[in-house]
C-alpha positions as a Markdown table, in Angstrom:
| # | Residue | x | y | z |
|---|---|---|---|---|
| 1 | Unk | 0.0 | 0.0 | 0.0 |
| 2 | Unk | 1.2 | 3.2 | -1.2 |
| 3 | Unk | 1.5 | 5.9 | 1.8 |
| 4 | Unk | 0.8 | 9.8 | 1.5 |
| 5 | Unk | 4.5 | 10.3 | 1.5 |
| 6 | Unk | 5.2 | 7.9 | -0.9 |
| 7 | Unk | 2.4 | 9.7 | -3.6 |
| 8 | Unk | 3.8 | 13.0 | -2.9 |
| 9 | Unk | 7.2 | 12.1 | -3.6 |
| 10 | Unk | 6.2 | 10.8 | -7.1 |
| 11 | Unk | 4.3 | 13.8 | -7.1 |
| 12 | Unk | 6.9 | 16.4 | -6.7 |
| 13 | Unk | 9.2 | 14.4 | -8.8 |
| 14 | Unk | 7.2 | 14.5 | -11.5 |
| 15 | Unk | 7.2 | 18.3 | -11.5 |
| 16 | Unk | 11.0 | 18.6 | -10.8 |
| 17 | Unk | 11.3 | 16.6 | -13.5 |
| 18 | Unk | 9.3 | 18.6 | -15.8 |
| 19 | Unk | 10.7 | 21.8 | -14.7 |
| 20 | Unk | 14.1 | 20.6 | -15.6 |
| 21 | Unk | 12.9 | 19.5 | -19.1 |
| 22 | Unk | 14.2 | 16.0 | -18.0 |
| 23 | Unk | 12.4 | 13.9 | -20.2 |
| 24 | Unk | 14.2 | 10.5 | -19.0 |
| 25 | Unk | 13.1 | 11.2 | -15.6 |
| 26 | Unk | 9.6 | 12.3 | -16.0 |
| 27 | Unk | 8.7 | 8.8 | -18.5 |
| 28 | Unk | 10.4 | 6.6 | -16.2 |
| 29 | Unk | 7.7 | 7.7 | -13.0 |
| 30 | Unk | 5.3 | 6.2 | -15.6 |
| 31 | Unk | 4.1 | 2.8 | -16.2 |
| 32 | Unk | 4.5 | 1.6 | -20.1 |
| 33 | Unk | 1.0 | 1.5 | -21.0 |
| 34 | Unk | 0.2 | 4.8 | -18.9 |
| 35 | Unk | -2.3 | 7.0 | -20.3 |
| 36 | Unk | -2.6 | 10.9 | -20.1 |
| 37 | Unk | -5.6 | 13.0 | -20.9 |
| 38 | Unk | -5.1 | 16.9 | -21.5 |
| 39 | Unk | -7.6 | 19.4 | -22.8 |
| 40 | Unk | -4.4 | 21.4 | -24.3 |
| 41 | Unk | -3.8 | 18.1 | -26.2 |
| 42 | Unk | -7.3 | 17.4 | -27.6 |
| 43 | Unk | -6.9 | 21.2 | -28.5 |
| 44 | Unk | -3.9 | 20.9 | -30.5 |
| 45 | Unk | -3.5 | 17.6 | -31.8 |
| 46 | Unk | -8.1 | 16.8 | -31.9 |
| 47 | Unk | -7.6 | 13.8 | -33.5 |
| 48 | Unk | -5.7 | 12.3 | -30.3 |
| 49 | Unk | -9.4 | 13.1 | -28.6 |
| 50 | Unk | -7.4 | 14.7 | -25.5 |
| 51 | Unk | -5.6 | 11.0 | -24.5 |
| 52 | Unk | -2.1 | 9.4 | -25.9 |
| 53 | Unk | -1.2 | 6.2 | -23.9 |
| 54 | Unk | 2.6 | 4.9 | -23.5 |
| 55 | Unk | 5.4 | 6.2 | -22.8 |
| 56 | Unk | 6.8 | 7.2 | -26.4 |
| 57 | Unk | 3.4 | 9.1 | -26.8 |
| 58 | Unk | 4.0 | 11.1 | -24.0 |
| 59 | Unk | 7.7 | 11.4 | -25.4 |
| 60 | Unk | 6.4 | 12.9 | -28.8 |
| 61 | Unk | 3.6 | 15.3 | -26.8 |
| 62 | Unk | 6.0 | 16.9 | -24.3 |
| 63 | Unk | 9.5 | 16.5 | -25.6 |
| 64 | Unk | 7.4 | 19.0 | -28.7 |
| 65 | Unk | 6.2 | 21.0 | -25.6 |
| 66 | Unk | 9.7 | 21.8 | -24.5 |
| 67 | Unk | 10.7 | 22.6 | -27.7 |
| 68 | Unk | 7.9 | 25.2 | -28.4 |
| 69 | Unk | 7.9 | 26.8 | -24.9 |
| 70 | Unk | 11.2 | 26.5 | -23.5 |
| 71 | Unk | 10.5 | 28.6 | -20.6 |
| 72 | Unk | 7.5 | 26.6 | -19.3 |
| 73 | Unk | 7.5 | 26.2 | -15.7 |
| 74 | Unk | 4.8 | 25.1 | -13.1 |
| 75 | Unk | 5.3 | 26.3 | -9.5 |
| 76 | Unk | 3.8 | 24.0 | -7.0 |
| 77 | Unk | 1.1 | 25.1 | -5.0 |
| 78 | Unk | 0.3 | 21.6 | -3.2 |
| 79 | Unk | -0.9 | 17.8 | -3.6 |
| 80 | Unk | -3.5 | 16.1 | -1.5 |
| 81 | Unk | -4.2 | 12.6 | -1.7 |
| 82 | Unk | -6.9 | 10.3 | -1.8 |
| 83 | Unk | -6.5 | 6.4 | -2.5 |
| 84 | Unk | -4.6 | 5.8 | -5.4 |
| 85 | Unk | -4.3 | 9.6 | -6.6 |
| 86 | Unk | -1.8 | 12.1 | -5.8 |
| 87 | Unk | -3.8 | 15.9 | -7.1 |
| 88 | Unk | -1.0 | 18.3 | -7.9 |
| 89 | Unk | -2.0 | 21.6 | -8.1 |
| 90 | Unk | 0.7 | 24.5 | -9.8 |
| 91 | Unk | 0.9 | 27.8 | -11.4 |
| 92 | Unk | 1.6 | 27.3 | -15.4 |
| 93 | Unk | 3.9 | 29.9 | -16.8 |
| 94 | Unk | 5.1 | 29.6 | -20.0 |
| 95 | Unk | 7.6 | 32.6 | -19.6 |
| 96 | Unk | 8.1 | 35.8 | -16.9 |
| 97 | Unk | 5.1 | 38.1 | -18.7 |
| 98 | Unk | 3.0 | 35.2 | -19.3 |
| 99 | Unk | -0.8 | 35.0 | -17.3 |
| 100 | Unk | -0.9 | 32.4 | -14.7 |
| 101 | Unk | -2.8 | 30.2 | -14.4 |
| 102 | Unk | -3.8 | 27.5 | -11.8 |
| 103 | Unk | -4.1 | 24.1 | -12.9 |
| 104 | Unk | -4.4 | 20.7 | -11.1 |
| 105 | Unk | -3.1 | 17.4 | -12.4 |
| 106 | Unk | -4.4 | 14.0 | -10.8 |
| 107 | Unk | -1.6 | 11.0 | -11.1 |
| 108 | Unk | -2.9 | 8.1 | -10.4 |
| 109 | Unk | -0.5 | 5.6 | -9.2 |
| 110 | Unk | -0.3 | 2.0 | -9.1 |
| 111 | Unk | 2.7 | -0.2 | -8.0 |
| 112 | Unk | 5.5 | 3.3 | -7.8 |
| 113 | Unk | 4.4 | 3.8 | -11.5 |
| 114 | Unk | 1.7 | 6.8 | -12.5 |
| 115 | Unk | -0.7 | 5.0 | -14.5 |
| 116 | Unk | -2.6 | 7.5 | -15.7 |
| 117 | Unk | -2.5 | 11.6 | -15.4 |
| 118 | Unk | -5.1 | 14.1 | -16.1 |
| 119 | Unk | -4.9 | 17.7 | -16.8 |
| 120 | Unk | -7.9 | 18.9 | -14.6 |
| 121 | Unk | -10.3 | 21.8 | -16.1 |
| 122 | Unk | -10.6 | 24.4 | -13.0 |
């Protein structure tokens, strides 16, 4: 059984790892088969339907997301947890003028891995 430490660990490595535009790192906290739903991603690439699955999906979608916004950064505002889901919630900046916004991510997280991650509409 996964403790609350344990989720926000993966938690707060997943967004170091993003920060640091480490793509090795952030893949590895996911499971192979993992899935990730994003509104930005049905947005920009509709035919996906918002959700890639696997790991060299999510290597295509965010290793092109570093490319185009090489400033993006989220600053972390908390996680809370609930059963098997860790809810990160940050501030998106994509450079130092850009809005902010607040937006919460749920990684759900089975055996150390995230299985699945969803950008949450608030």
């Amino acid at each position: 059984m996964r403790t609350m430490e344990e989720m926000r660990r993966i938690a707060y490595e997943w967004l170091a790892a993003f920060n640091e535009k480490n793509i090795e790192n952030l893949l590895n906290l996911y499971a192979p088969d993992a899935v990730h739903y994003s509104p930005r991603l049905r947005k920009l690439k509709p035919d996906t339907k918002g959700k890639i699955q696997g790991r060299e999906a999510m290597r295509d979608w965010w290793g092109g997301a570093f490319q185009r916004m090489p400033r993006l950064s989220y600053l972390p505002m908390g996680v809370e947890t609930r059963g098997d889901e860790a809810i990160l919630t940050y501030e998106r900046r994509e450079n130092d003028n850009s809005p902010v916004s607040v937006v919460q991510e749920s990684l759900k997280i089975k055996d150390g891995k995230i299985v699945e991650s969803r950008v949450l509409e608030i």
